[in-house]
Structure formats: structure tokens, C-alpha cells
Amino acid sequence: MKPVRRSKVVSMEEAASVVKDGMMVSIGGNHSHEAPSAFCRELVRRGVKNLTLVPSNAAGYQVDVLIGAGCVGSLYNSYCGLDYIGAAPNYRRFSESGRLKVVEFDEMGLMRGLKASAAGVAFFPLPDGFLGVDVWRANPEFYKVIADPFTGKKVVVMPPIRPQVCIIHVPQCDMYGNAIEPGVFDDILHQAADHVIVTTDEIVPVEYIQAHHTEVTLIGKFVDAIVKVPYGAHPGQCSGRYTHDEDHMKEYQLAGKDDASFAKFLEKYVHGKTNEQYLEAVGLSRLLKLKYY
Amino acid sequence: MAETKHASEYCPAELMAAFLSRDLKDEELGVFGAFSQIPWAACQLARASHAPGLWFICGPSAAINSKLPKLMWSVSDNRMHLGAEGRITLDGVMDMQGNPTFIDFGFYGGFQIDKFGNLNIAYIGDQKQPKFRGPGTVGTMATAWLNRVYLFTHGHTPRLLVDKVDFISGPGFIDGPKGRENAGSPARSEGPRYIVTPICVFDFDEETKQARLKSVHPGHSVEEVKSRTGFKPIIPSKVPETEPPTVEELAFLRAFDPDRILPQLC
């Protein structure tokens, strides 16, 4: 009997059921681009509470939507915003009203905490000069100032950061989780978590990956579940497929101005809807306009 | 040699891009982040005019030497990979930034910049419940190490250009001439060179490391700069006009910006 290699492809519901209240969850993406936005909307539907979110160095919609839906207890924040469109409305509103605990990071500290976890080392130093950056004063729990054992100079170090679940979106991967994507942070995220979920616009045959194996950025061995979600990065961009939906992002930003209007937004686009129904609510004509070039 | 002809009609962002481009040298390597159309235009103008071997990394996509032929509103996205000569992950960019011999210059902005060239893009007030929550420090901490830093703004108000930032995301001279040294910044890293705004350019006094008015853009005055600046800049007895874009520079910038994004920035 010939053994069959296991496919990791599962349904959205099955993949999302792993995420429980109070968990530490990392979320990929670059600004609002190539982010697992459809998966985040599923977490909103499921009403998950009190998550500790560990986004990539620059987060946008994918994180803000979870904050606005009341899913987030604390946020390891390097950046949260909507790029040139302006502030991430829920992030700003919830932190200014004290409803969101923001744990202060910069992108190097966050990166190196995840690297420490991926590499299994006790801590990771930051370069000389970091004492001039106020982040270590605002987050002394993570940024520790110690004496360099070799020179005696002060050095800022970062402990391992280990999310329980990691969620990443890619344009394409095979059924074993090998993925090709140009993201700059997702590679470290997928190496630094206990359970990795990849959502993808397309599942390609393993032969495609084999023909492009030097371009693979996520190694399937680290991946636990794959969910196929067409337009899964909307309203962000997905490399080579569609660009971001500026009109929707502006509608989103406006809706985040207060609780009542954001609740209406979630009713219109998220609650009680499958991904297909979400895309219908956005509209086919809009989706067809999101040309990459 | 023919006399240089300057353009007469241009927008502030075009002048800023032209000014910055002239300071970039052939074979150098620079970085910029999201919402950086002025730095992007400056790098491309430098490559077209005097620095054909300039290297630049668009931080968010980490695309190296993007050939994307026109400015876009989103500088954060992967379309920057069009025609790029390579890519690097953020991890690699972080290693290059921390190593003070590698990256020559970077461009940074924030919602507060002070007289010592410190930058705040994190928050104002109590960290647990801030009066104002900005996006976060993100990559601005690199001003602690990069060989030189260009600060740029899309506006010029007393709220933006303040006496002292409420939080240092990107260190300039911190609190004076010894600030960077005391914080351990590498000696080779000169810190901020200019603050380039839509109405003027500041550099920094060699002794005190405080912002000094270097030039005022045509159509603006020293008095206007004083009234719109929240810190007290050092003002030399003679303040020249900033050199406007040349006809050639402007022609390049217009061709690179067919959607006319630059006039909408400032």
C-alpha cells in the first residue's frame, strides 16, 4: 500500500476553532496588505475575547477590526495605522479611552523578540544607541538594560516572544504549507509560534513550488493548517493579484469613529456572513477594479 | 557651461524632493518607509541626475532599487517590487541598520519634531491612556544608528515643530551635544542633518546641536518661520533662499508624478 502525504487544507471554521479567549496570537501582513483579513473577520464573528495580539512590525485593518469588535485585551504595538489614509480608528479610540492595553514596541525589538523565540535563545540584544529610544522606558518589562558581559557597556536586550497561534495570508501555497510571498515579516512570524495557520488566495500544486523552490518564504514544516480564501486579504492588497480597496478603507476609517457606527459596519460586512457573502456586500464591480498594476 | 535655469512654478513637495536629492551621493544606500513620496522622488531624481548608482530600499516591501515608473499613494505595498534588483526581509534590514557602517542615510517623519531633531510618532501623555495615540515607533528608532538622517514634514505648525517631544521614537541629538554619545550611538552616525519642511530647511548648530534656520523657501519669510515654529530656532544674520528646482529637475519630477500626488501632500 502506498502511503498518502497528508494535506493540511481545512475549513475556515476548523482552523479558527483553535483560537480561544485569552490566547496570544500573531498576525501577519504589511500595513493592511497581504494580511489575513478574512480570518480576522471570522474571529470577529466567533466573538473571541481578550486576545493578546502580536502583529507584524506594521499593522493596519487586520488588527484594527479585531480591536473595534472588542476581541483584543492587549496589543504588542510597533505600528498600527492605515498608511496614507490616516489613523487606524479603533486602535486610536480604544487606546485613548483606556480600553486597549498597548504594550510599547519598536520594529526591531519586536523582530528580535520573535527571533529569540525562533532561535531558542534566552534574549537578543539591540544595537548600541538604543538607550536613546524611549521605548525601553515605556516597556521595561520587555526591554531590559543589562551590562554587556564582554565589554561592561549598557545594552538593551529583548526576551523571546512566543505566540500560541500565528495567522498569515499568502497569494499562493501548496497543500503542505510551502508558500511564496514577498512579505518582509511573515517569515519570522511563522518560525516563532506554536501553531501556524496560513490563509491563501490559491492552492497551487506542489510541482509549482518545486519549480520555484528557491523563492519559497514559508516552509511547510512550520505550518499546521491551510485555508483557501479567495480575496482573503481584502481590503488590503495581495501580491500580483489585486491591490488595496481604497474606497472601502476610507469607509472603514469613517465607520470606526464611534462604537455605534462601527457596530453598523460590522453588521453590514461581517456578522452572519460567509466570506462569499462578504465579497458580495463589497460588490463585484468594486473587486474587479482592484487591478494590481 | 550654460547658466542653470530654475523653475518658477512648482509645489513645496517638488522643491523638497529637489533639495534632498542634491544631498545624495552616487553609490550610497538609503532607506525610507511608508508615506514617503518625497524621499522616493528624491532618490529617483538623484539617480536620474547625478547618482546613477544610488541604492535605495523601500522599507515596507524591502524592494531594492524599485523601478516602478510613477509615484503612488501607497509606498507600503509590494508593487514596489516592479523592476527591483533584489529584496531583503525586515530581519536583514534591521541587521544593516544596526551596523553603523552600512546604510548611509534614511528619511523619517512623525507628528512631533523638536529643536534637537528628536522625533515622536508614538504617543503624547500617559502611556496607559494617552492624550494622543500615534501609530507607534515602528522603524524610526533607526535614527540612533544610521550614518545620517533627513527629517521631513508635510506641514509646518507649532504643534508639529515643538520645543521638546513628549516621547523619543527616533533620537536626534536627544538633549544636546553629548546626547547621542551618552546614549551609546556609534560615533560614525552623525544624527539628523536637516529638517525639511514645506516652508524652510533647518540644519543643526555644530556647538549646541540645536536647529538653525538654513534657508527659507521662495515665497516665505524668516518671520513666517518664527511664527509657525514651536521651538526657537537659531537664526543667522543672513538667511538665504532655498534653491528652487531647476527646469530639468522639475521636468523629471513631473514625469515621475503623472497622478500629481506631490502637490497634494503639503
Coordinates of C-alpha atoms in Angstrom, one line a residue:
Chain A
M1 CA 0.0 0.0 0.0
K2 CA 1.4 3.4 -0.9
P3 CA 1.2 6.0 1.9
V4 CA -0.5 9.3 1.1
R5 CA 1.1 12.5 2.3
R6 CA -1.3 14.5 4.5
S7 CA -2.9 17.7 3.1
K8 CA -3.2 20.4 5.7
V9 CA -6.1 22.1 4.0
V10 CA -9.0 22.6 6.4
S11 CA -12.2 24.8 6.5
M12 CA -12.2 28.3 7.9
E13 CA -14.3 27.1 10.8
E14 CA -12.0 24.3 11.7
A15 CA -8.9 26.5 11.5
A16 CA -10.5 29.3 13.5
S17 CA -11.7 27.0 16.3
V18 CA -8.1 26.7 17.5
V19 CA -8.2 30.4 18.6
K20 CA -9.5 30.6 22.2
D21 CA -10.3 33.5 24.5
G22 CA -7.1 34.9 26.1
M23 CA -4.6 33.5 23.7
M24 CA -1.5 35.2 22.3
V25 CA -1.9 35.4 18.6
S26 CA 0.4 36.8 16.0
I27 CA -0.9 38.2 12.8
G28 CA 1.0 38.7 9.5
G29 CA 0.7 41.4 6.9
N30 CA 2.5 44.6 5.9
H31 CA 0.4 47.6 6.7
S32 CA -3.0 46.4 5.6
H33 CA -1.5 44.4 2.7
E34 CA -1.2 40.7 2.4
A35 CA -2.9 40.3 5.8
P36 CA -5.2 37.5 6.9
S37 CA -8.2 39.9 7.0
A38 CA -10.8 37.3 6.1
F39 CA -9.6 35.2 9.0
C40 CA -9.7 38.2 11.4
R41 CA -13.3 38.8 10.3
E42 CA -14.0 35.2 11.2
L43 CA -12.6 35.7 14.7
V44 CA -14.9 38.8 15.0
R45 CA -17.9 36.5 14.1
R46 CA -16.8 34.0 16.6
G47 CA -16.7 36.7 19.3
V48 CA -13.2 35.7 20.6
K49 CA -12.3 37.8 23.6
N50 CA -9.2 39.2 25.4
L51 CA -6.6 38.2 22.8
T52 CA -3.0 39.4 23.2
L53 CA -2.2 40.4 19.6
V54 CA 1.4 40.3 18.2
P55 CA 1.1 41.9 14.8
S56 CA 3.9 42.3 12.3
N57 CA 6.1 45.5 12.5
A58 CA 3.4 47.5 10.7
A59 CA -0.3 46.6 11.2
G60 CA -3.5 48.0 9.8
Y61 CA -7.0 46.9 9.1
Q62 CA -6.5 43.3 10.2
V63 CA -5.6 44.3 13.7
D64 CA -7.9 47.4 14.0
V65 CA -11.0 45.4 13.1
L66 CA -10.3 43.0 16.0
I67 CA -9.8 45.9 18.4
G68 CA -13.1 47.6 17.2
A69 CA -15.0 44.3 17.6
G70 CA -13.8 44.0 21.3
C71 CA -11.6 40.9 20.7
V72 CA -8.4 42.4 22.0
G73 CA -7.1 42.7 25.5
S74 CA -3.6 43.9 24.7
L75 CA -1.5 44.8 21.7
Y76 CA 2.2 44.4 21.2
N77 CA 2.5 47.5 19.1
S78 CA 5.2 48.7 16.8
Y79 CA 2.8 50.5 14.4
C80 CA -0.9 50.4 13.8
G81 CA -2.3 52.7 11.2
L82 CA -3.9 52.9 7.8
D83 CA -0.8 54.2 5.9
Y84 CA -1.6 57.3 3.8
I85 CA -5.3 57.1 4.6
G86 CA -4.6 58.1 8.2
A87 CA -5.2 56.7 11.7
A88 CA -6.4 53.2 12.5
P89 CA -9.6 54.5 14.1
N90 CA -10.4 51.8 16.6
Y91 CA -6.8 51.4 17.8
R92 CA -6.6 55.1 18.4
R93 CA -10.0 55.4 20.0
F94 CA -9.6 52.4 22.2
S95 CA -6.2 53.3 23.4
E96 CA -7.0 56.9 24.1
S97 CA -10.0 55.8 26.2
G98 CA -8.0 53.3 28.1
R99 CA -9.9 50.3 26.7
L100 CA -6.9 48.8 25.0
K101 CA -3.6 48.0 26.7
V102 CA -0.9 48.9 24.3
V103 CA 2.5 47.3 25.0
E104 CA 5.0 49.7 23.5
F105 CA 7.4 48.2 20.9
D106 CA 9.5 49.3 18.0
E107 CA 10.0 47.1 15.0
M108 CA 13.5 45.9 15.9
G109 CA 12.6 45.0 19.4
L110 CA 9.5 43.1 18.2
M111 CA 11.5 41.4 15.5
R112 CA 14.3 40.4 17.8
G113 CA 11.9 39.0 20.5
L114 CA 10.4 36.8 17.8
K115 CA 13.9 35.8 16.6
A116 CA 14.9 34.9 20.1
S117 CA 11.9 32.6 20.2
A118 CA 12.6 31.1 16.8
A119 CA 16.2 30.5 17.6
G120 CA 15.6 29.3 21.1
V121 CA 17.9 31.7 22.8
A122 CA 17.4 33.5 26.1
F123 CA 17.4 37.0 24.8
F124 CA 18.5 39.1 21.8
P125 CA 20.5 42.3 22.1
L126 CA 19.7 45.6 20.4
P127 CA 22.4 47.8 19.0
D128 CA 24.3 50.4 20.9
G129 CA 22.4 53.7 20.8
F130 CA 19.1 52.1 21.7
L131 CA 19.2 53.8 25.1
G132 CA 18.3 57.0 23.2
V133 CA 15.0 55.5 22.1
D134 CA 12.3 55.9 24.8
V135 CA 10.6 52.6 24.1
W136 CA 12.7 50.8 26.7
R137 CA 11.4 53.3 29.3
A138 CA 7.8 52.8 28.3
N139 CA 8.1 49.0 28.3
P140 CA 10.6 47.9 30.9
E141 CA 9.0 44.5 31.2
F142 CA 10.4 43.5 27.8
Y143 CA 13.3 45.9 27.1
K144 CA 15.9 45.2 29.8
V145 CA 19.1 47.2 30.2
I146 CA 21.9 44.9 31.3
A147 CA 25.7 45.1 31.3
D148 CA 27.3 43.5 28.2
P149 CA 29.3 40.6 29.7
F150 CA 32.1 41.2 27.3
T151 CA 32.6 45.0 27.5
G152 CA 30.6 46.0 30.5
K153 CA 28.8 48.6 28.4
K154 CA 25.0 49.0 28.9
V155 CA 23.0 47.0 26.3
V156 CA 19.2 46.7 25.8
V157 CA 18.0 43.1 25.4
M158 CA 14.7 41.5 24.4
P159 CA 13.3 38.2 25.7
P160 CA 11.7 35.6 23.5
I161 CA 8.1 36.3 22.3
R162 CA 6.2 33.1 21.6
P163 CA 2.6 33.5 20.3
Q164 CA 0.4 30.4 20.7
V165 CA -1.2 30.8 17.3
C166 CA 0.1 32.6 14.2
I167 CA -2.1 33.6 11.2
I168 CA -0.6 34.6 7.9
H169 CA -2.0 35.3 4.4
V170 CA -0.2 34.5 1.2
P171 CA -1.1 34.7 -2.5
Q172 CA -0.3 31.0 -3.1
C173 CA 0.9 27.9 -1.3
D174 CA 0.8 24.2 -1.8
M175 CA -1.4 21.8 0.3
Y176 CA 1.6 21.1 2.6
G177 CA 2.0 24.8 3.6
N178 CA 5.0 25.8 1.4
A179 CA 4.4 29.3 0.4
I180 CA 5.8 32.0 -1.9
E181 CA 5.1 35.6 -0.8
P182 CA 7.1 38.8 -0.8
G183 CA 6.3 39.8 2.8
V184 CA 9.1 41.0 4.9
F185 CA 7.9 39.9 8.4
D186 CA 5.8 36.8 7.9
D187 CA 8.9 34.6 7.6
I188 CA 9.9 35.3 11.2
L189 CA 6.3 35.1 12.5
H190 CA 5.9 31.5 11.1
Q191 CA 9.0 30.3 12.8
A192 CA 8.1 31.8 16.1
A193 CA 4.7 30.3 17.1
D194 CA 3.3 27.0 18.4
H195 CA 0.5 26.7 15.8
V196 CA 0.6 28.3 12.3
I197 CA -2.5 28.9 10.2
V198 CA -1.9 30.1 6.6
T199 CA -4.8 31.5 4.6
T200 CA -4.2 31.7 0.8
D201 CA -5.9 33.1 -2.3
E202 CA -4.9 30.0 -4.2
I203 CA -3.6 26.5 -3.6
V204 CA -1.0 25.5 -6.2
P205 CA 0.3 22.0 -7.0
V206 CA 3.4 21.0 -5.2
E207 CA 5.1 20.8 -8.6
Y208 CA 4.7 24.6 -8.9
I209 CA 6.6 25.1 -5.6
Q210 CA 9.2 22.6 -6.7
A211 CA 9.8 24.6 -9.8
H212 CA 10.2 27.8 -7.7
H213 CA 11.7 26.3 -4.5
T214 CA 14.4 29.0 -4.1
E215 CA 11.6 31.6 -3.8
V216 CA 9.8 29.8 -1.0
T217 CA 9.4 32.0 2.0
L218 CA 7.3 30.0 4.4
I219 CA 8.4 26.4 5.0
G220 CA 5.5 23.9 5.2
K221 CA 7.0 22.1 8.1
F222 CA 6.1 25.1 10.3
V223 CA 2.6 25.2 9.0
D224 CA -0.3 23.4 10.7
A225 CA -3.4 24.4 8.8
I226 CA -4.2 26.0 5.4
V227 CA -7.4 27.7 4.5
K228 CA -8.2 28.7 0.9
V229 CA -9.9 32.1 1.0
P230 CA -10.3 33.9 -2.3
Y231 CA -9.8 37.7 -1.8
G232 CA -8.7 36.7 1.7
A233 CA -6.6 39.9 2.1
H234 CA -9.3 42.3 1.1
P235 CA -9.4 45.3 1.7
G236 CA -5.6 45.0 1.6
Q237 CA -3.5 44.1 -1.3
C238 CA -2.5 40.6 -2.4
S239 CA 0.8 40.5 -4.4
G240 CA 0.3 40.0 -8.1
R241 CA -3.5 39.6 -7.8
Y242 CA -5.3 42.6 -6.6
T243 CA -4.4 45.9 -4.9
H244 CA -6.0 47.5 -1.9
D245 CA -9.5 48.8 -1.9
E246 CA -9.0 52.5 -1.1
D247 CA -12.8 53.3 -1.1
H248 CA -13.5 50.5 1.4
M249 CA -10.6 51.5 3.6
K250 CA -12.0 55.1 3.7
E251 CA -15.5 53.8 4.5
Y252 CA -13.9 51.6 7.2
Q253 CA -12.0 54.5 8.7
L254 CA -15.0 56.7 8.9
A255 CA -17.1 53.8 10.5
G256 CA -14.5 53.5 13.2
K257 CA -15.3 56.9 14.6
D258 CA -17.5 55.6 17.4
D259 CA -18.9 52.3 18.8
A260 CA -22.4 52.7 17.2
S261 CA -21.2 53.4 13.7
F262 CA -18.6 50.6 13.9
A263 CA -21.3 48.2 15.1
K264 CA -23.3 49.1 11.9
F265 CA -20.2 48.5 9.8
L266 CA -19.8 45.0 11.3
E267 CA -23.5 44.2 10.7
K268 CA -23.2 45.3 7.1
Y269 CA -20.0 43.4 6.3
V270 CA -19.1 40.8 8.9
H271 CA -21.7 39.4 11.3
G272 CA -23.6 36.4 10.0
K273 CA -21.7 36.4 6.7
T274 CA -19.6 33.8 4.9
N275 CA -16.5 35.1 3.0
E276 CA -18.6 34.9 -0.2
Q277 CA -21.3 37.0 1.3
Y278 CA -18.7 39.5 2.5
L279 CA -17.4 39.8 -1.0
E280 CA -21.0 40.2 -2.3
A281 CA -21.5 43.0 0.2
V282 CA -18.3 44.7 -1.1
G283 CA -19.6 44.2 -4.6
L284 CA -18.2 42.5 -7.7
S285 CA -17.7 45.7 -9.7
R286 CA -15.5 47.1 -6.9
L287 CA -13.5 43.9 -6.7
L288 CA -12.9 43.9 -10.4
K289 CA -11.4 47.4 -10.2
L290 CA -8.7 46.4 -7.8
K291 CA -6.1 45.9 -10.5
Y292 CA -2.6 45.2 -9.2
Y293 CA -0.8 47.4 -11.9
Chain B
M1 CA 28.6 76.0 -19.2
A2 CA 25.1 77.3 -19.6
E3 CA 23.6 79.0 -16.6
T4 CA 21.2 76.9 -14.5
K5 CA 17.6 77.8 -15.2
H6 CA 15.3 77.5 -12.3
A7 CA 11.6 76.7 -12.5
S8 CA 9.2 79.4 -11.5
E9 CA 6.0 77.4 -10.8
Y10 CA 6.4 74.3 -8.5
C11 CA 4.8 72.9 -5.3
P12 CA 6.6 72.7 -1.9
A13 CA 7.0 68.9 -2.2
E14 CA 8.7 69.3 -5.5
L15 CA 11.2 71.8 -4.0
M16 CA 11.7 69.5 -1.0
A17 CA 12.4 66.5 -3.3
A18 CA 14.9 68.5 -5.4
F19 CA 16.7 69.9 -2.3
L20 CA 17.0 66.4 -0.8
S21 CA 18.1 64.8 -4.0
R22 CA 21.1 67.1 -4.3
D23 CA 22.5 65.8 -1.0
L24 CA 22.5 62.1 -2.0
K25 CA 25.8 60.8 -3.5
D26 CA 26.4 58.2 -6.1
E27 CA 26.8 54.6 -4.7
E28 CA 25.3 55.5 -1.4
L29 CA 22.5 53.4 0.2
G30 CA 19.3 54.9 1.6
V31 CA 16.1 53.8 3.2
F32 CA 12.6 55.2 3.5
G33 CA 9.3 54.0 5.0
A34 CA 5.6 54.3 4.2
F35 CA 4.0 57.5 3.1
S36 CA 7.4 58.6 1.7
Q37 CA 6.7 60.0 -1.7
I38 CA 9.1 63.0 -1.2
P39 CA 12.1 60.7 -0.3
W40 CA 11.2 58.3 -3.1
A41 CA 11.1 61.1 -5.7
A42 CA 14.4 62.5 -4.2
C43 CA 16.1 59.1 -4.7
Q44 CA 14.8 58.7 -8.2
L45 CA 15.8 62.3 -9.1
A46 CA 19.3 61.7 -7.7
R47 CA 19.6 58.6 -9.8
A48 CA 18.5 60.4 -12.9
S49 CA 20.6 63.5 -12.4
H50 CA 24.0 62.8 -10.7
A51 CA 23.9 59.5 -8.7
P52 CA 23.1 56.7 -11.2
G53 CA 24.5 54.1 -8.8
L54 CA 22.4 55.2 -5.8
W55 CA 20.9 52.3 -3.9
F56 CA 17.6 52.7 -2.1
I57 CA 15.4 50.3 -0.1
C58 CA 11.7 50.9 0.3
G59 CA 11.3 49.8 3.9
P60 CA 7.8 48.2 3.9
S61 CA 8.4 46.0 0.9
A62 CA 12.2 45.9 1.3
A63 CA 12.4 46.1 -2.5
I64 CA 15.9 47.3 -3.6
N65 CA 16.1 49.9 -6.3
S66 CA 12.5 49.8 -7.4
K67 CA 11.9 50.8 -11.0
L68 CA 8.2 51.5 -10.5
P69 CA 7.8 54.3 -13.0
K70 CA 5.5 56.6 -11.1
L71 CA 4.7 57.8 -7.6
M72 CA 1.8 56.1 -5.8
W73 CA -0.2 57.0 -2.7
S74 CA 0.8 53.7 -1.2
V75 CA 4.5 53.4 -0.7
S76 CA 4.0 50.5 1.7
D77 CA 3.0 47.8 -0.9
N78 CA 4.5 45.1 -2.9
R79 CA 4.1 46.8 -6.3
M80 CA 7.4 48.5 -5.3
H81 CA 9.0 45.2 -6.4
L82 CA 8.4 46.1 -10.1
G83 CA 11.9 46.2 -11.7
A84 CA 13.6 45.8 -8.3
E85 CA 17.1 44.4 -8.2
G86 CA 16.5 42.4 -5.1
R87 CA 14.6 42.0 -1.9
I88 CA 15.6 41.6 1.7
T89 CA 13.4 40.7 4.7
L90 CA 13.0 43.1 7.6
D91 CA 15.3 41.0 9.6
G92 CA 18.1 41.7 7.1
V93 CA 17.2 45.4 7.0
M94 CA 17.4 45.5 10.8
D95 CA 20.9 44.0 10.8
M96 CA 22.0 46.5 8.2
Q97 CA 20.6 49.4 10.1
G98 CA 22.2 48.5 13.4
N99 CA 25.5 48.2 11.7
P100 CA 26.6 51.8 11.5
T101 CA 28.9 51.4 8.5
F102 CA 26.3 50.1 6.2
I103 CA 23.3 52.4 5.5
D104 CA 24.3 55.9 4.5
F105 CA 21.0 57.7 5.0
G106 CA 17.3 57.5 5.9
F107 CA 14.3 59.7 5.7
Y108 CA 11.9 60.0 8.7
G109 CA 8.8 61.9 9.8
G110 CA 6.5 62.0 12.8
F111 CA 3.8 64.1 14.5
Q112 CA 6.4 65.9 16.6
I113 CA 9.9 67.0 15.8
D114 CA 11.9 69.1 18.3
K115 CA 14.8 71.5 18.3
F116 CA 17.3 68.7 18.8
G117 CA 15.9 66.8 15.9
N118 CA 14.2 64.2 18.0
L119 CA 11.1 62.5 16.5
N120 CA 7.9 61.3 18.1
I121 CA 5.5 59.1 16.3
A122 CA 4.3 57.1 19.3
Y123 CA 2.1 59.0 21.8
I124 CA 1.6 62.1 23.9
G125 CA 0.7 61.8 27.6
D126 CA 0.3 58.8 29.8
Q127 CA 1.3 55.6 28.0
K128 CA -1.7 53.7 29.6
Q129 CA -4.2 56.2 28.4
P130 CA -2.5 58.7 26.1
K131 CA -3.9 62.1 25.2
F132 CA -2.9 61.4 21.7
R133 CA -2.1 57.9 20.3
G134 CA 0.0 57.9 17.1
P135 CA 0.8 54.8 15.1
G136 CA 3.9 53.7 17.0
T137 CA 7.7 53.9 16.9
V138 CA 7.9 51.3 14.0
G139 CA 11.3 51.9 12.2
T140 CA 12.1 55.4 13.4
M141 CA 14.5 54.1 16.1
A142 CA 17.0 53.6 13.3
T143 CA 17.9 57.3 13.6
A144 CA 20.0 56.1 16.5
W145 CA 22.4 54.3 14.1
L146 CA 22.1 55.4 10.5
N147 CA 25.1 57.4 9.2
R148 CA 22.8 60.4 8.5
V149 CA 19.1 61.3 8.8
Y150 CA 16.8 63.6 6.9
L151 CA 13.7 64.6 8.8
F152 CA 10.9 65.8 6.6
T153 CA 7.3 67.0 7.2
H154 CA 4.2 67.6 5.2
G155 CA 3.3 70.6 7.3
H156 CA 4.8 73.4 9.4
T157 CA 3.0 74.2 12.6
P158 CA 3.9 74.9 16.2
R159 CA 2.3 71.6 17.2
L160 CA 4.5 69.7 14.8
L161 CA 7.8 71.5 15.4
V162 CA 7.9 71.6 19.2
D163 CA 10.5 72.6 21.8
K164 CA 10.7 69.1 23.3
V165 CA 9.0 65.9 22.0
D166 CA 6.8 64.1 24.5
F167 CA 8.4 60.8 23.6
I168 CA 11.6 60.0 21.6
S169 CA 10.8 57.4 18.9
G170 CA 13.7 58.4 16.7
P171 CA 16.6 60.0 18.6
G172 CA 18.2 63.1 17.2
F173 CA 20.7 64.8 19.4
I174 CA 18.5 63.9 22.4
D175 CA 19.3 66.7 24.9
G176 CA 22.3 68.4 23.4
P177 CA 25.9 67.9 22.1
K178 CA 26.6 64.9 24.3
G179 CA 23.2 63.3 23.9
R180 CA 24.0 60.7 21.3
E181 CA 27.3 59.8 22.8
N182 CA 25.7 59.3 26.2
A183 CA 23.0 57.0 24.7
G184 CA 25.8 54.9 23.0
S185 CA 25.1 55.9 19.4
P186 CA 28.1 54.9 17.2
A187 CA 30.4 57.8 16.5
R188 CA 30.1 57.4 12.8
S189 CA 26.4 58.1 13.0
E190 CA 26.1 61.9 12.6
G191 CA 22.4 62.1 13.5
P192 CA 19.9 64.4 11.8
R193 CA 21.3 66.6 9.1
Y194 CA 18.3 68.6 8.1
I195 CA 14.6 69.1 8.9
V196 CA 13.0 69.9 5.6
T197 CA 9.5 71.4 5.8
P198 CA 7.2 72.9 3.2
I199 CA 8.5 76.4 4.0
C200 CA 12.1 76.1 5.1
V201 CA 15.2 73.9 5.9
F202 CA 16.8 73.7 9.3
D203 CA 20.2 72.3 9.9
F204 CA 21.9 71.9 13.3
D205 CA 24.3 74.2 15.0
E206 CA 27.7 72.4 15.4
E207 CA 28.2 73.5 19.0
T208 CA 24.7 73.3 20.6
K209 CA 23.2 70.8 18.2
Q210 CA 20.1 72.9 18.1
A211 CA 18.0 73.5 15.0
R212 CA 19.2 76.5 12.9
L213 CA 17.4 78.1 10.0
K214 CA 19.4 77.2 7.0
S215 CA 17.3 78.6 4.2
V216 CA 13.7 79.8 3.6
H217 CA 11.8 78.6 0.5
P218 CA 11.0 81.3 -2.1
G219 CA 7.7 83.0 -1.2
H220 CA 8.2 82.6 2.6
S221 CA 10.0 84.7 5.2
V222 CA 12.0 84.3 8.3
E223 CA 9.2 86.0 10.3
E224 CA 6.7 83.4 9.0
V225 CA 9.1 80.6 10.0
K226 CA 9.4 82.1 13.5
S227 CA 5.6 82.4 13.9
R228 CA 4.9 78.9 12.7
T229 CA 7.6 77.1 14.7
G230 CA 7.1 75.9 18.2
F231 CA 10.8 75.9 19.1
K232 CA 13.1 78.9 18.9
P233 CA 15.4 78.2 16.0
I234 CA 18.9 79.7 15.8
I235 CA 18.6 82.4 13.1
P236 CA 21.8 83.6 11.4
S237 CA 22.1 87.2 10.4
K238 CA 21.7 86.2 6.8
V239 CA 19.3 83.5 5.8
P240 CA 19.4 82.6 2.1
E241 CA 16.6 81.4 -0.1
T242 CA 16.3 77.6 -0.7
E243 CA 17.4 76.9 -4.3
P244 CA 14.3 76.1 -6.2
P245 CA 14.1 73.1 -8.5
T246 CA 15.8 73.6 -11.8
V247 CA 13.8 73.3 -15.0
E248 CA 15.4 69.9 -15.6
E249 CA 14.7 68.7 -12.1
L250 CA 11.1 69.8 -12.3
A251 CA 10.6 68.1 -15.6
F252 CA 11.8 64.8 -14.2
L253 CA 9.6 65.2 -11.1
R254 CA 6.5 66.0 -13.2
A255 CA 7.2 62.9 -15.4
F256 CA 7.6 60.7 -12.4
D257 CA 4.4 62.0 -10.8
P258 CA 1.7 61.8 -13.6
D259 CA -1.1 61.4 -10.9
R260 CA 0.1 64.7 -9.3
I261 CA 0.5 63.3 -5.8
L262 CA 3.3 65.7 -4.7
P263 CA 1.1 68.8 -4.9
Q264 CA -1.5 67.1 -2.6
L265 CA 1.0 66.3 0.2
C266 CA 1.8 69.6 1.7

